[in-house]
mmCIF file of C-alpha atoms in Angstrom:
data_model
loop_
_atom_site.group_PDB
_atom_site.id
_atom_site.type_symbol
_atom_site.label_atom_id
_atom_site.label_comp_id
_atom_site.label_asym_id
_atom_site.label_seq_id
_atom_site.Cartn_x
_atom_site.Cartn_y
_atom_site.Cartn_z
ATOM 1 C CA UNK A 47 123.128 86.414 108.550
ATOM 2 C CA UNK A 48 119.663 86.893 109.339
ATOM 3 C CA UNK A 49 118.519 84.169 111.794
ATOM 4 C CA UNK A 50 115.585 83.214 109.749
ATOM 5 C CA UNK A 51 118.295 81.504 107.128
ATOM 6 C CA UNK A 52 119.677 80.019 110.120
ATOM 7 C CA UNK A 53 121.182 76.304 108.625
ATOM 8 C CA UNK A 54 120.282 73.287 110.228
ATOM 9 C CA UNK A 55 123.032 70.298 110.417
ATOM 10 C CA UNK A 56 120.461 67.854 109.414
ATOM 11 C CA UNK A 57 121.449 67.067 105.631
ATOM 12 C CA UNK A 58 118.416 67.050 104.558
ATOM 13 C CA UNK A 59 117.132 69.723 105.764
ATOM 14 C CA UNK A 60 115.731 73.125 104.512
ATOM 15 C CA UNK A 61 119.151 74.929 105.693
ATOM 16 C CA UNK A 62 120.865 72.665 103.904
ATOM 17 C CA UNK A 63 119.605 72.347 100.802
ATOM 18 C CA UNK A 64 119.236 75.905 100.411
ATOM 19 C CA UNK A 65 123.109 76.284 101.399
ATOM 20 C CA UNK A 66 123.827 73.954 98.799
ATOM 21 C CA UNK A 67 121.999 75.821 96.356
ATOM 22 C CA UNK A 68 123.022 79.046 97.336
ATOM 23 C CA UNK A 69 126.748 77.661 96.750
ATOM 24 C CA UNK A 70 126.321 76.270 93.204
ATOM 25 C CA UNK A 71 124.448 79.079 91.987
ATOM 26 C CA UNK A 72 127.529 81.100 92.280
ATOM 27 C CA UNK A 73 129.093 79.035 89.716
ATOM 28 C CA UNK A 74 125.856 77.875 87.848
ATOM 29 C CA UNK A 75 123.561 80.884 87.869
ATOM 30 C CA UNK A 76 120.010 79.480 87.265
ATOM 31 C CA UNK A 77 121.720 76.473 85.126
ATOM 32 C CA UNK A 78 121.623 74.468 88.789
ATOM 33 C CA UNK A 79 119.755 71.100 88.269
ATOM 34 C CA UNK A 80 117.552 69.166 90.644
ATOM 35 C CA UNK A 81 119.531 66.069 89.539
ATOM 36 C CA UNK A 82 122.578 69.052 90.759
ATOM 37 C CA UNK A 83 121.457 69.455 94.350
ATOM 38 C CA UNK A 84 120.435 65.863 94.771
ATOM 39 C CA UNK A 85 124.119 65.076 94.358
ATOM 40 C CA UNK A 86 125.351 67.927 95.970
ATOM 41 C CA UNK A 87 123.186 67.806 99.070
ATOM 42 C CA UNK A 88 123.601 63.697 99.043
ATOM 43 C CA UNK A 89 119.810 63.022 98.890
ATOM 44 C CA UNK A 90 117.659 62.288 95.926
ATOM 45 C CA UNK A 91 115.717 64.226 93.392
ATOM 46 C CA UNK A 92 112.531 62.225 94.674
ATOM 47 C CA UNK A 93 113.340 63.767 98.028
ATOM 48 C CA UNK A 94 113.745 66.832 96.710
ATOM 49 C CA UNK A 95 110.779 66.934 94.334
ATOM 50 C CA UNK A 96 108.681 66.008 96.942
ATOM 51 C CA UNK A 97 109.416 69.032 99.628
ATOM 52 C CA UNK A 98 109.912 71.390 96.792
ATOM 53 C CA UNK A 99 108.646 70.650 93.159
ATOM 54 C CA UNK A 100 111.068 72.233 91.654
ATOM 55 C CA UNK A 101 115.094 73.396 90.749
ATOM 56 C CA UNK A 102 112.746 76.881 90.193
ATOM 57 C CA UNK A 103 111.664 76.963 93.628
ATOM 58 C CA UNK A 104 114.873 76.011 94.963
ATOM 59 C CA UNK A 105 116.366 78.692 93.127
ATOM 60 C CA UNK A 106 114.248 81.180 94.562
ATOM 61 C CA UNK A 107 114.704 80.301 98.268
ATOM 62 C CA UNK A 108 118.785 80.322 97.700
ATOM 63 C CA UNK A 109 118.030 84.469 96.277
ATOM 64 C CA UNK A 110 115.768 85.222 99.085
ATOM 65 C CA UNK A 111 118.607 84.291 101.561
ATOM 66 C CA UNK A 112 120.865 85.648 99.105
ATOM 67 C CA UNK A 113 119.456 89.354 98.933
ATOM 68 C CA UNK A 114 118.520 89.094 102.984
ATOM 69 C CA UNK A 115 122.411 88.054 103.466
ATOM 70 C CA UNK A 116 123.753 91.461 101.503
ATOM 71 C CA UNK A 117 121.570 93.837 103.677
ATOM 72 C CA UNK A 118 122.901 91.753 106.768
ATOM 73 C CA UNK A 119 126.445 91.886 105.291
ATOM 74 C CA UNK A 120 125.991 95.830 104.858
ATOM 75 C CA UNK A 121 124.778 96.410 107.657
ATOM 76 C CA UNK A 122 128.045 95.050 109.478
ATOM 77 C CA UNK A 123 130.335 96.816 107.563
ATOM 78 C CA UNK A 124 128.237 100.032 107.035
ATOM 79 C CA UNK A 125 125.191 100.238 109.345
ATOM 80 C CA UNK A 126 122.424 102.648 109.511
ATOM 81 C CA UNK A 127 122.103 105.194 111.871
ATOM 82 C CA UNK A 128 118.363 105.706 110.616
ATOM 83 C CA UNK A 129 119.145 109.505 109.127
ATOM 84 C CA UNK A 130 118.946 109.632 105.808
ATOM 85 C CA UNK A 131 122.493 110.187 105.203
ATOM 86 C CA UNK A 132 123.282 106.854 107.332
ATOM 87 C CA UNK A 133 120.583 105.078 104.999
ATOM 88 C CA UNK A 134 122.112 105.883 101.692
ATOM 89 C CA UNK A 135 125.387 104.910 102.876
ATOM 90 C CA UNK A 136 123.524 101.634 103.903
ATOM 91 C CA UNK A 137 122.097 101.463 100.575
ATOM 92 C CA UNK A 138 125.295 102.261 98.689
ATOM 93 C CA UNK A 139 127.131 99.284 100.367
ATOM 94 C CA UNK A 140 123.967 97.013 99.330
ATOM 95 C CA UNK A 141 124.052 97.685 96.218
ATOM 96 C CA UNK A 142 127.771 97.185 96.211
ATOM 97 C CA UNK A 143 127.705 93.922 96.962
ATOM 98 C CA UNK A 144 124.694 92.705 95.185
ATOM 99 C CA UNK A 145 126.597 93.991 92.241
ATOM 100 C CA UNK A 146 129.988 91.911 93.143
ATOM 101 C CA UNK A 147 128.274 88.848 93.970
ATOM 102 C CA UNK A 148 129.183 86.005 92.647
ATOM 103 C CA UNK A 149 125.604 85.090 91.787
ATOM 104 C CA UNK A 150 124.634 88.276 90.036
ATOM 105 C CA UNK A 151 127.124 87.703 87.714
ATOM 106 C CA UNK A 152 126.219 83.741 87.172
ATOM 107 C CA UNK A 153 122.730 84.114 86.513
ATOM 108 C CA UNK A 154 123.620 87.355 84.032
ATOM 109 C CA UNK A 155 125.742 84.459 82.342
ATOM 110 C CA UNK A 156 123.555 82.099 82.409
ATOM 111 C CA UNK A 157 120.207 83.761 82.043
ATOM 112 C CA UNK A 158 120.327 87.139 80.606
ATOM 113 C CA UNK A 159 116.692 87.680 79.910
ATOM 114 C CA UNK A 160 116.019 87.073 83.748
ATOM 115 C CA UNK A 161 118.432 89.374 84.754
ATOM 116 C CA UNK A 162 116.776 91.342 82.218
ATOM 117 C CA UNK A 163 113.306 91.111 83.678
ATOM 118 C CA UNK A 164 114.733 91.512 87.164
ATOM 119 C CA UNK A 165 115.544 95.659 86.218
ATOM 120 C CA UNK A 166 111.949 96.047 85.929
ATOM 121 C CA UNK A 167 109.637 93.222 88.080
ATOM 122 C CA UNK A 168 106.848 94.770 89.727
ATOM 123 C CA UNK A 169 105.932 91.736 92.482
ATOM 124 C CA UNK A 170 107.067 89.182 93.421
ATOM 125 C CA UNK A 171 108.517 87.211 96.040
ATOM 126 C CA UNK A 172 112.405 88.985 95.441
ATOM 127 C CA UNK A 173 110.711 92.488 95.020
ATOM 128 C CA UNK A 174 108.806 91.901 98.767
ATOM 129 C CA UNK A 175 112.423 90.830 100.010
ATOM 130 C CA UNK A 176 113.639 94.006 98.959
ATOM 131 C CA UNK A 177 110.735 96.273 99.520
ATOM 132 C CA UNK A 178 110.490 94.959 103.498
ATOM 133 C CA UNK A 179 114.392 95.687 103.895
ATOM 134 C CA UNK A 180 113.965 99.144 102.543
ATOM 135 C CA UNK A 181 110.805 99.435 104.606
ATOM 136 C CA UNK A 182 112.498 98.855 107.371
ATOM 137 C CA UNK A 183 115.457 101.239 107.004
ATOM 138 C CA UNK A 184 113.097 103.887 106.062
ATOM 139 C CA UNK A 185 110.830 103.520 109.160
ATOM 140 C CA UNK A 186 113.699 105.570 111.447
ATOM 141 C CA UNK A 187 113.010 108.818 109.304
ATOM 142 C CA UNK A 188 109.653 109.434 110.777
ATOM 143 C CA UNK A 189 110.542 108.702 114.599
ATOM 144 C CA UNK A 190 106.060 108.445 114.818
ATOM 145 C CA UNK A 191 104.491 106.052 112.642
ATOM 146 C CA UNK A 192 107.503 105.678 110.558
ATOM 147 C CA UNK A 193 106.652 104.889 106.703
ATOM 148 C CA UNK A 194 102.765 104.092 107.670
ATOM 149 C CA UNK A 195 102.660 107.871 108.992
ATOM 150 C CA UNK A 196 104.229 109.275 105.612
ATOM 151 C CA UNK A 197 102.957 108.639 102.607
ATOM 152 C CA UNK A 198 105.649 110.760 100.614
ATOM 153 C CA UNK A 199 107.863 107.896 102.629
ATOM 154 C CA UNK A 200 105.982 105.465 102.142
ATOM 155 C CA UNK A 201 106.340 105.800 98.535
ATOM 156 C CA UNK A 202 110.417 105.972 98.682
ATOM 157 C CA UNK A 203 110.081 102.363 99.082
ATOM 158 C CA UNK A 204 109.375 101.878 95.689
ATOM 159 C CA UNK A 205 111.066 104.315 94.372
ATOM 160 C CA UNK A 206 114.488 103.369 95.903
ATOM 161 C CA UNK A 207 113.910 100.141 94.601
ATOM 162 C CA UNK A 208 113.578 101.591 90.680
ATOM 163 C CA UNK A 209 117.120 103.244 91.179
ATOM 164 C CA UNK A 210 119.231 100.648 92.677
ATOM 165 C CA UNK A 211 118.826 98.439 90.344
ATOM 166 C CA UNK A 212 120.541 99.285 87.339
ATOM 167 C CA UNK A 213 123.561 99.815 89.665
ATOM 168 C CA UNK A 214 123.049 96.610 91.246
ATOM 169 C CA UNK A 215 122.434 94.377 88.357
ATOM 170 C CA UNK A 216 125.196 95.288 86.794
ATOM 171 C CA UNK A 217 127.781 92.430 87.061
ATOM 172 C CA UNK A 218 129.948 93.668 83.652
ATOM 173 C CA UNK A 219 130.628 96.623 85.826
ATOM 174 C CA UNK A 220 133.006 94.769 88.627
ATOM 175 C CA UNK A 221 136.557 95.336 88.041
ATOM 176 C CA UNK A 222 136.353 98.664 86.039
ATOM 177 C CA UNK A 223 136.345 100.452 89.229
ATOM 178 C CA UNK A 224 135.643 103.956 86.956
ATOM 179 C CA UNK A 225 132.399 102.197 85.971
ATOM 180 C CA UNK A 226 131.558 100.846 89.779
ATOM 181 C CA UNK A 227 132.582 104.417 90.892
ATOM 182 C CA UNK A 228 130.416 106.011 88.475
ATOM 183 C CA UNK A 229 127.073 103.708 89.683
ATOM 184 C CA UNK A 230 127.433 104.203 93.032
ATOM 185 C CA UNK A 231 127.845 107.635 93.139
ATOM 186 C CA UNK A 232 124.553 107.820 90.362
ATOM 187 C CA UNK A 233 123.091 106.158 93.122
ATOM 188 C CA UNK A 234 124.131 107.646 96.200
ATOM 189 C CA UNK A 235 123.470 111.439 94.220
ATOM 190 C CA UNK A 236 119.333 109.562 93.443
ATOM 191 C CA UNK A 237 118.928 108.766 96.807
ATOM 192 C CA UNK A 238 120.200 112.345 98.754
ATOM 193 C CA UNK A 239 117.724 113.616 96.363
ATOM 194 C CA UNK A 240 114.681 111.058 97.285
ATOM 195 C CA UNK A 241 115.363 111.853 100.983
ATOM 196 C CA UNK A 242 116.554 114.983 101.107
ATOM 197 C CA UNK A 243 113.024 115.952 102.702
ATOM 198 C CA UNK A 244 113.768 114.316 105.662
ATOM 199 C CA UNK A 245 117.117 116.387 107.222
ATOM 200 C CA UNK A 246 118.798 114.754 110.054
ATOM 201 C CA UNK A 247 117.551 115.641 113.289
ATOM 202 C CA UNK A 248 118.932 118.525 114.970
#
């Protein structure tokens, strides 16, 4: 895991809270309470009103680390080489197991029109979670400048991000494995073609 979502042992502190969160969402989706956590985390909801405002908020921290813990989790099992052939096998595994989490599939339970609006948000703080992760994996391709030296690069960013997600957000998929097979190799076909200008080094 990322060292930024490194957990403190203090109780009540930011590492663990968000830990707490991030393990009743798996169950709850976005149906986690304040009054939830409070109990959970063995502080109050005054406590927890105070540093954060809201179950919202919280909820939003616990999917950053979420989404930054499946490209860390990726990259251990399947890690890029920085070709583009190493990147979409990245990628693949990504959205793999964004699509088996155990989250993905609470919040689709317990919030369909957010998982709804997820397939096609524009900004936010998720979408810059992604977008700097895919950044990042594309910068390799152009061994000058990476991405900010390419604009047809640059521009892959976003459109990576527009073709993962319908094969990541798609929790009633896990367990058919003709239906898993079938999105990641829509996916992994989309992205050859979105990089194929950029052949491996000879």
């Amino acid at each position: 895991m990322s060292p930024r979502f490194a957990f403190e042992r203090n109780p009540y502190g930011t590492g663990q809270v968000i830990a707490t969160v991030r393990t009743l969402m798996r169950t709850d989706g976005l149906d986690v309470s304040l009054a939830a956590i409070a109990r959970n985390c063995g502080t109050s909801r005054n406590f927890l009103y105070a540093n954060w405002k809201s179950a919202s908020a919280l909820h939003l921290l616990a999917l950053k680390a979420e989404l930054a813990h499946a490209f860390d989790a990726a990259h251990r099992i399947c890690p890029s080489d920085g070709t583009a052939a190493g990147i979409t096998d990245h990628l693949t595994h990504v959205v793999r197991i964004v699509r088996r989490h155990p989250t993905t599939a609470a919040v689709a339970r317990s919030s369909p029109t957010a998982l709804a609006a997820a397939h096609t948000a524009i900004e936010g703080p998720l979408v810059q979670v992604v977008t700097e992760q895919l950044s990042d994996l594309l910068h390799p391709l152009v061994p000058r400048g990476g991405i900010w030296a390419d604009p047809a690069l640059k521009s892959r960013t976003w459109k990576i991000l527009w073709v993962a997600r319908p094969a990541a957000l798609c929790p009633e998929a896990v367990g058919d494995q003709q239906k898993e097979d079938t999105l990641d190799s829509a996916f992994t076909e989309l992205l050859r073609d979105l990089l194929s200008p950029w052949p491996p080094a000879p």
